[in-house]
Each structure stands twice: as C-alpha cells, then as structure tokens.
Coordinates of C-alpha atoms and ligand atoms in Angstrom, one line a residue:
X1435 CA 11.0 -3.2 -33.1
X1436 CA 7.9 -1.7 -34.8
X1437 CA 6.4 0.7 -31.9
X1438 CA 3.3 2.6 -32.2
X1439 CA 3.0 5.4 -29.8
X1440 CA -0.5 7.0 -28.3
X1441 CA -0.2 10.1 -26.4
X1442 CA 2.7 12.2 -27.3
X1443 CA 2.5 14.7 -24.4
X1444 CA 4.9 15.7 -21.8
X1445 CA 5.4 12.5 -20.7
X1446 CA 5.2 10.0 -24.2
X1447 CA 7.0 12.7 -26.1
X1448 CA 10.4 12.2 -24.7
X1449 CA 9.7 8.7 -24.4
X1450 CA 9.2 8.1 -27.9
X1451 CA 12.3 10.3 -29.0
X1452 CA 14.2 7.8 -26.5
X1453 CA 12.8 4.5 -28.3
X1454 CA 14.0 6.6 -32.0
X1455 CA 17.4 7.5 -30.5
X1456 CA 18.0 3.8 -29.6
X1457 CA 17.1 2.4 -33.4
X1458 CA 13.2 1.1 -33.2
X1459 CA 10.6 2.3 -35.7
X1460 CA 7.8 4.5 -34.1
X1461 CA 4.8 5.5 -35.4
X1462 CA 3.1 8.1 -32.9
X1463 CA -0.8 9.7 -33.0
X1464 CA -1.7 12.7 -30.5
X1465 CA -5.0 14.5 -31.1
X1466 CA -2.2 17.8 -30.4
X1467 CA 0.0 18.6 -32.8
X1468 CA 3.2 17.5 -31.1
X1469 CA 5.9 16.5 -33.1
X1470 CA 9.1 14.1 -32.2
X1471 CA 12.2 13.8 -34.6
X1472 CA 12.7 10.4 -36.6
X1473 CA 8.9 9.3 -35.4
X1474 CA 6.7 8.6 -37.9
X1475 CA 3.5 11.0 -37.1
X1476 CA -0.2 9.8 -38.5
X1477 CA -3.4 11.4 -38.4
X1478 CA -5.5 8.1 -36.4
X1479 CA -4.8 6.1 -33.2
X1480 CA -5.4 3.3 -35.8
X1481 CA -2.7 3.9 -38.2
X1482 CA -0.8 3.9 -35.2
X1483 CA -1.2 0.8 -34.2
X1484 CA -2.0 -1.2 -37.1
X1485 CA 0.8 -3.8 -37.8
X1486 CA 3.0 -2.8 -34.9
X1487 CA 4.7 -5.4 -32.2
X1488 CA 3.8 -3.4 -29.6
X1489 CA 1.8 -0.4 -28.9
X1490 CA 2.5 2.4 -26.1
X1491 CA -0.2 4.5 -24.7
X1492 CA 0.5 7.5 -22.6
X1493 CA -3.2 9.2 -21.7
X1494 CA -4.5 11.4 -19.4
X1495 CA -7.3 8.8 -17.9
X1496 CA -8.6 5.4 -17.8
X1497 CA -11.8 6.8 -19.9
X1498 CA -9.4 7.5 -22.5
X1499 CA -7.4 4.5 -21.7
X1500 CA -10.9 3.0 -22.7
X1501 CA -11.4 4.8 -25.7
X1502 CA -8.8 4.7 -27.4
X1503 CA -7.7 1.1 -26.5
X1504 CA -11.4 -0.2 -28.4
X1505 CA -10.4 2.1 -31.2
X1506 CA -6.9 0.0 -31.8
X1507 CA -7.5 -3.4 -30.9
X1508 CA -9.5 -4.3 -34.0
X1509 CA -6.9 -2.9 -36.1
X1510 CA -3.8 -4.5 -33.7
X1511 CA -1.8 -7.4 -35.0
X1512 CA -2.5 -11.0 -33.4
X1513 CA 0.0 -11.6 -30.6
X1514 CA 1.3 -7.6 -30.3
X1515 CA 1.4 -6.1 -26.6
X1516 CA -0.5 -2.9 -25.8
X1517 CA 1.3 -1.5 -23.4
X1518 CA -0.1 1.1 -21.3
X1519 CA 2.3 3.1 -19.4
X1520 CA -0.9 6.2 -18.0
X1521 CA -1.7 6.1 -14.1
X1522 CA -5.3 5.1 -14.5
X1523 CA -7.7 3.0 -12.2
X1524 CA -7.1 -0.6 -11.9
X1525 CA -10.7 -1.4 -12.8
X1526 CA -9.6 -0.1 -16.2
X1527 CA -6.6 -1.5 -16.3
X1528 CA -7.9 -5.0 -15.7
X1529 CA -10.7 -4.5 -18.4
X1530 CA -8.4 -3.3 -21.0
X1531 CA -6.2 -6.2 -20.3
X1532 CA -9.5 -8.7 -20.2
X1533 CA -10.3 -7.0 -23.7
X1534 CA -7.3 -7.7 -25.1
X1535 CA -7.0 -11.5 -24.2
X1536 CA -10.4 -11.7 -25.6
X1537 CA -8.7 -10.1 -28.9
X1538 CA -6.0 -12.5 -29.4
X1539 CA -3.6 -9.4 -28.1
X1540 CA -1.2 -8.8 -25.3
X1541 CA -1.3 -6.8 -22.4
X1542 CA 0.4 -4.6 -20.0
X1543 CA -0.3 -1.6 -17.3
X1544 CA 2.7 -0.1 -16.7
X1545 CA 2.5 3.2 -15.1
X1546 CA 5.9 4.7 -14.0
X1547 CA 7.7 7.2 -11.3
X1548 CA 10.0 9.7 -12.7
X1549 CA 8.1 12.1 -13.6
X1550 CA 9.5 14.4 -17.1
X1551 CA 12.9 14.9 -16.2
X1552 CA 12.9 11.0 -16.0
X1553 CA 10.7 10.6 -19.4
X1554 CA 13.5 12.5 -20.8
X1555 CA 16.7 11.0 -19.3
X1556 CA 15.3 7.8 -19.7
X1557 CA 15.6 6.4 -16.2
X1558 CA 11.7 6.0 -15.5
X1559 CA 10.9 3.2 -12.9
X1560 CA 7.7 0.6 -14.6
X1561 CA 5.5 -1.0 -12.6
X1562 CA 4.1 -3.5 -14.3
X1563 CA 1.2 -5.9 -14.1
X1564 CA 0.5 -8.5 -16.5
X1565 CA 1.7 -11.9 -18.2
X1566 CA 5.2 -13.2 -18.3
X1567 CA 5.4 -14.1 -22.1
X1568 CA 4.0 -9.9 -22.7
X1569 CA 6.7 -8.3 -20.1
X1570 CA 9.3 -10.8 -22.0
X1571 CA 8.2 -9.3 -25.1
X1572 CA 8.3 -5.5 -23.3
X1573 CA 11.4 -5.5 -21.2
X1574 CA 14.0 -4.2 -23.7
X1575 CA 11.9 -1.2 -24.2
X1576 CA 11.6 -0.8 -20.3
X1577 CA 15.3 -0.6 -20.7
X1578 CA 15.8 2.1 -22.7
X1579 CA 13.0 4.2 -21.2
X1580 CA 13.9 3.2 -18.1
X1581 CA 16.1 2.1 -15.0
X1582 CA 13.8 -0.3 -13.6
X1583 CA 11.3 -2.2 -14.6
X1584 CA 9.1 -4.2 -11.5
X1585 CA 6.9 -6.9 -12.9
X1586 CA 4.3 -6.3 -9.8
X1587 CA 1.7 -9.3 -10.9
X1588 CA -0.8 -10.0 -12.7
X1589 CA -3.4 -7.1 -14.9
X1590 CA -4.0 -4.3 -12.9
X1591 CA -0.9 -4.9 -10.4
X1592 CA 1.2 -2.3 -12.0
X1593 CA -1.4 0.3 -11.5
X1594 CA -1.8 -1.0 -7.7
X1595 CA 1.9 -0.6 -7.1
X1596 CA 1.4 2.6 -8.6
X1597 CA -0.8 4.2 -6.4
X1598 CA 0.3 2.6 -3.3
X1599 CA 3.4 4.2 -3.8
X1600 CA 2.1 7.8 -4.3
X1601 CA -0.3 7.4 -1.6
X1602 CA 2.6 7.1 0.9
X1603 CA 4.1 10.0 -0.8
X1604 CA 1.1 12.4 -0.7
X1605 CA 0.8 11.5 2.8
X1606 CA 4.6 11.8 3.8
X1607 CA 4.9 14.6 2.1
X1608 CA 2.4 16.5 4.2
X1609 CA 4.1 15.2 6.8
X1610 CA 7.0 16.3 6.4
X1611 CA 5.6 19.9 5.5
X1612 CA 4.0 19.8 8.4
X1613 CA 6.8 19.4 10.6
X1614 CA 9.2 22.0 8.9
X1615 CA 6.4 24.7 9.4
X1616 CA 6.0 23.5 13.0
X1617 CA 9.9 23.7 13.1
X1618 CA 9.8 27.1 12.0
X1619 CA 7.3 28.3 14.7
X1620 CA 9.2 26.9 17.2
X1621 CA 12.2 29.0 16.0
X1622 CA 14.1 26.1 14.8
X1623 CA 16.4 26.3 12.0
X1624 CA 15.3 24.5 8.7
X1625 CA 18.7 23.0 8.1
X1626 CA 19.1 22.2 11.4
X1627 CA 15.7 20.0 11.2
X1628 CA 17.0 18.5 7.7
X1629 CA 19.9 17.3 9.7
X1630 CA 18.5 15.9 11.7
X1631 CA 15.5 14.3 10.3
X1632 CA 17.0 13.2 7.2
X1633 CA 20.0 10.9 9.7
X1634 CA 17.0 10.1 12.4
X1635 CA 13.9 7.4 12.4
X1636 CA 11.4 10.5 10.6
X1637 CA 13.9 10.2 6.9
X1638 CA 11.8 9.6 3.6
X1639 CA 12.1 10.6 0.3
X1640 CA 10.3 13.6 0.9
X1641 CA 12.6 15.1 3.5
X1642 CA 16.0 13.4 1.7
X1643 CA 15.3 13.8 -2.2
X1644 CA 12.8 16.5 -2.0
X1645 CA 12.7 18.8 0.6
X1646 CA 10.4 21.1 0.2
X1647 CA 11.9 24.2 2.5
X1648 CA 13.9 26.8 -0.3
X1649 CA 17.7 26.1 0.3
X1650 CA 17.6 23.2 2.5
X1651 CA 18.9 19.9 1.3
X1652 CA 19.3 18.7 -2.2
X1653 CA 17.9 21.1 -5.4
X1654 CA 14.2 20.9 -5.7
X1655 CA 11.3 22.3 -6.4
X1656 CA 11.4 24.1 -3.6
X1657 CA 14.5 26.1 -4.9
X1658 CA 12.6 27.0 -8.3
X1659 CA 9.5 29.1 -6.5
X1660 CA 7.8 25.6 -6.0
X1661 CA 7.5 25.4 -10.0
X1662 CA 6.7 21.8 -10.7
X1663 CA 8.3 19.2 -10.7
X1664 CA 5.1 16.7 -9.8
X1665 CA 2.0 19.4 -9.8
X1666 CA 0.0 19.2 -7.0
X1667 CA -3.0 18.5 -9.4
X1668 CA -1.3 15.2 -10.4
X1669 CA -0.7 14.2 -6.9
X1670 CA -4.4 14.8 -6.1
X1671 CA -5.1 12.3 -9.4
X1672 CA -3.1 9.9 -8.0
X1673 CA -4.3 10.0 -4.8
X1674 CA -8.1 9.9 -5.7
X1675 CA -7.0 6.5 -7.8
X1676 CA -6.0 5.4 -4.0
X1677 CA -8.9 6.3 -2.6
X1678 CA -11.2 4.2 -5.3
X1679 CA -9.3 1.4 -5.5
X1680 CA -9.5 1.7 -1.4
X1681 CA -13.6 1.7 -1.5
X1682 CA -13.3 -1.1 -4.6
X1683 CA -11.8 -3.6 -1.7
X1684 CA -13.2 -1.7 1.3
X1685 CA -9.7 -1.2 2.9
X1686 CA -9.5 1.2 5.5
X1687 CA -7.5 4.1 4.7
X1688 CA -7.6 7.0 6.9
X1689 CA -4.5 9.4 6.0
X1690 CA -4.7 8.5 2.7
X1691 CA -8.1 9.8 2.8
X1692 CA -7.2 13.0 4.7
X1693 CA -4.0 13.9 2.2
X1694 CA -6.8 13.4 -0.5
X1695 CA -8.7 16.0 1.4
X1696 CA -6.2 18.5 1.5
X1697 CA -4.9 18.3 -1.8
X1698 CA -8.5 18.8 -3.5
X1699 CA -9.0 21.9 -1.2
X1700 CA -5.3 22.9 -2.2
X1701 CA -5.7 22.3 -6.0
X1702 CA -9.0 23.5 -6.2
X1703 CA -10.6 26.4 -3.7
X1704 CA -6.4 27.3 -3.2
X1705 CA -3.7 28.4 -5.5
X1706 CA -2.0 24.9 -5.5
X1707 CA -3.1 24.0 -9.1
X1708 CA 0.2 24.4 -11.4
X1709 CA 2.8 24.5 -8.5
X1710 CA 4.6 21.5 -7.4
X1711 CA 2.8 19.3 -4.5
X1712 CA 5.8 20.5 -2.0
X1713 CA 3.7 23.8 -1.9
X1714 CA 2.2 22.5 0.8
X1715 CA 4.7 23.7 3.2
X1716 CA 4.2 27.2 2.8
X1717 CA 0.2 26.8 2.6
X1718 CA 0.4 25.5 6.0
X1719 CA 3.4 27.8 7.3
X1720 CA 0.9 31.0 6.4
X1721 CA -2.5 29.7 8.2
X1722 CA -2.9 29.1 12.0
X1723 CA -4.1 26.4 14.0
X1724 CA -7.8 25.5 13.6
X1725 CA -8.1 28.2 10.4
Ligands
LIG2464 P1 -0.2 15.2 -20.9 O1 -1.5 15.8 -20.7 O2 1.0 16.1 -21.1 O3 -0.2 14.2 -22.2 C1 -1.3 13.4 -22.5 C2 -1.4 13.5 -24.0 O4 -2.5 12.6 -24.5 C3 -1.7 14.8 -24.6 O5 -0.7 15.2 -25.5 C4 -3.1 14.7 -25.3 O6 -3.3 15.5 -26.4 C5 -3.1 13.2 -25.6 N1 -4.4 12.6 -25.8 C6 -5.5 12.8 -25.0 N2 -6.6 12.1 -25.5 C7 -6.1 11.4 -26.6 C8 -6.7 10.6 -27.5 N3 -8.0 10.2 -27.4 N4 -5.9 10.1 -28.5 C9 -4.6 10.5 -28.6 N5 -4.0 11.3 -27.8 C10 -4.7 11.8 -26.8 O7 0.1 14.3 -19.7 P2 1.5 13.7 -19.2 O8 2.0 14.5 -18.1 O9 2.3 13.3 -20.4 O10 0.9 12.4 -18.4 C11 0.5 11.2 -19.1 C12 0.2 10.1 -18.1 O11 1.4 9.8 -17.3 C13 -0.9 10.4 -17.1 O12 -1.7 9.3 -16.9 C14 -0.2 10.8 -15.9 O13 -0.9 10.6 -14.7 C15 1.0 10.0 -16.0 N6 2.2 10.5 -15.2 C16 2.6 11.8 -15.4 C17 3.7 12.2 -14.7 C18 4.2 13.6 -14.8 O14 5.1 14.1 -14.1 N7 3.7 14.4 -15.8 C19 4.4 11.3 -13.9 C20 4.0 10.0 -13.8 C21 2.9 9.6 -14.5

C-alpha cells in the first residue's frame, strides 16, 4: 500500500519502520529530523500525503491534529483514509473526521495502548472509531502494527475508548499505590500484599502487569528506578482528555477528577515529570497523612 506517515517520533517512528519491514511504500514528514530506514523522508506534511491510500498521523495534540490535517486534505487523494492514531480530544477527532467527509476523504481516530515497547514490537492495541468501508480499508495495517484492532463506533469512538480506558488506569493505579504504601506502614510485606491482592477481588492490571513496588511481581518500571515506561506527564494528558470529554456531556466523574488532581500536582509543582506514572507509590510512601 502507498502510506504516508506524519509524526515520526517515539511512537510513529517504530511504527513506520514496522509498515517498511512488512513491504508497503512510506513516505514519512516530521518537523524533527528523525530518520527511519527504507521510508521515503520529504520536507512537507503535503508531499506526504499527496497521492497516498492512506495517511497515518502520530501528533502530540488535537491542535496539531487540526493543523496539520487542513494542511493535507487539499492535497489527499479522493477516497484515501487519514488515519489518526494520536490521543487527542474527541471534539477534534470528530471535526477532523466531519472535514474529511466533506473532502471526499476517509477517516479514522485510532489511538492505541502499548505504549513504545509496543510501537516497536508491533503488538499495539487500536481503538478505532469511524466507518466500516475506512477500517476495511485500515485493518491490514492494524495487523502489522498491531495485535488488536477494536472498531469502538462511529468518529470520535476510538478516542472515547481511549480515554475511558486510561482514566480507570490513572485512578487504579493510585489505588493500588496507595494500598502498597499503607501495606508498608502497617509492616506488611510487599510480596506478601502482591500475593494476595493480585489472586483476591482488589487484582487489576496495575497490581498484576505493573506493580509499581521495586522487586515485587512481574519486571516493571518499578525495577528500572521508575524510568518510564508511560511518564506520568502522559498519564496526566490522558487523563485531562477524560476530564473534558466528562464536562463536554456533563457526566459525573469524581475519582477521575481527583487522579487528575494528583497527577498535575505530581507532574508539575513535584518531581513526577519524566518518571513513569507508578512513581506515585513512593510519592505517597514519603508524605504523611493530611501533608
Ligand atoms: P513524540 O513527541 O515523541 O512524537 C510526536 C512527533 O510529532 C514529534 O517527532 C514531533 O516533531 C512531531 N510533530 C509535531 N508537530 C508536527 C507537525 N506539525 N508536523 C509534523 N510533525 C510534527 O510523541 P509520542 O510519544 O510519539 O506520542 C505521539 C502520540 O501518541 C501522542 O498523541 C501520545 O499521547 C500518543 N501515545 C503515546 C504513548 C507513549 O507511550 N509515548 C502511548 C500511547 C499513545
């Protein structure tokens, strides 16, 4: 397939050397000077995507989603797919796609979980919002830089799923932190608590996959000086996506408000920007009740 790529950073990088490895012809733009082998690399967003079947963008933001999106669309071919796979708003999302049927083009949000080491392995999960005939069109590309691909809905579904997901996992992640510094005051053992806990009703990903206490449970973060992993400045991203999309349909959303909270005092009056979100344990193991 002829591919253009937007966004070439830690994320699109590895995904567009995974779409070269498996035989398609990419054409990638990044306003960095990133380079991926066997990718065609142009100087505009609109060399990129003039001519090509489909178009991936991997941005920062939904501003930039925005941006860059009105940039290509004049230049896209009839019938070709832009198919966004940043974590933007899904106000954005659904204009983008809006803009695009207006266009004559095809369109997809398609954030993913996985995080780099899944960018590069290849086994990113998509959630994807959009038309039947574009995800069609999509899928085999979801294959190779993916596992799983979940067509959520319609426009804007993909970013929903998206944020829904992460807002349980802010929020069960300081949970979980929470009760392992507890744990620890009481004088219980860590591993003891992670056997426990990850056999009994309080299990999540959090505790299972990603325990966050330093030689407990699987490898993690937690074992690497809490390098990241998913930086706790990402998490807070995702989390304030929640938090608007919560106000856009006034839905009541208490601890996903509170983990938003805490994560913007974390990331930003703290030292939690550039460590992994399960840092939060030992921020709350070294204050006191009430501090
Ligand atoms: P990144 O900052 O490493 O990459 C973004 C890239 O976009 C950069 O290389 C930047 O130069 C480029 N860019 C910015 N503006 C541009 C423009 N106008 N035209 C062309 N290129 C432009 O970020 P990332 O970690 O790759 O994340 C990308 C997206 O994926 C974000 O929306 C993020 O929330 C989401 N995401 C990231 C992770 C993760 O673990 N890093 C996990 C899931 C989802």
């Amino acid at each position: 397939m002829k591919i253009g790529f937007i966004g070439l950073g830690n994320m699109g990088a590895p995904m567009a050397r995974n779409l070269v490895a498996a035989g398609h012809e990419v054409t990638g733009f990044d306003l960095a000077p990133v380079e991926v082998e066997g990718m065609t690399k142009v100087a505009t967003a609109e060399e990129a995507a003039k001519g090509q079947e489909v178009v991936i963008t991997m941005l920062p933001n939904g501003q930039i989603l925005r941006s860059v999106a009105a940039q290509i669309m004049p230049v896209m071919a009839q019938g070709a797919v832009l198919l966004d796979c940043s974590t933007v708003d899904v106000e954005s999302a659904r204009q983008v796609a809006q803009d695009c049927a207006t266009a004559g083009l095809l369109a997809l949000d398609a954030p993913v979980s996985g995080g780099i080491g899944g960018a590069q392995a290849g086994t990113l999960t998509f959630m994807v919002g959009g038309s039947d005939a574009a995800f069609a069109i999509a899928k085999p590309l979801f294959d190779i830089m993916g596992q799983k691909a979940v067509h959520c809905g319609e426009s804007g579904a993909g970013q929903g799923a998206k944020i829904c997901n992460n807002m349980i996992l802010g929020i069960t992640m300081i949970g979980t932190c929470e009760a392992f510094a507890l744990a620890d005051k009481l004088g219980l053992d860590a591993s003891k608590l992670f056997d426990v806990v990850s056999t009994s009703s309080g299990y999540s990903w959090s505790t299972n996959a990603y325990c966050p206490v330093p030689g407990v449970g699987p490898n993690s973060p937690a074992d690497r000086d809490y390098q990241p992993g998913f930086a706790a400045e990402l998490m807070l991203k995702d989390l304030r996506l929640s938090q608007q999309a919560a106000e856009s349909v006034a839905a009541d959303t208490p601890l996903g408000q509170a983990a938003t909270d805490l994560y913007a005092t974390f990331v930003e009056k703290e030292d939690g920007k550039g460590r992994d979100f399960s840092a939060m344990l030992p921020r709350l193991a070294a204050r006191a009740r009430g501090q």
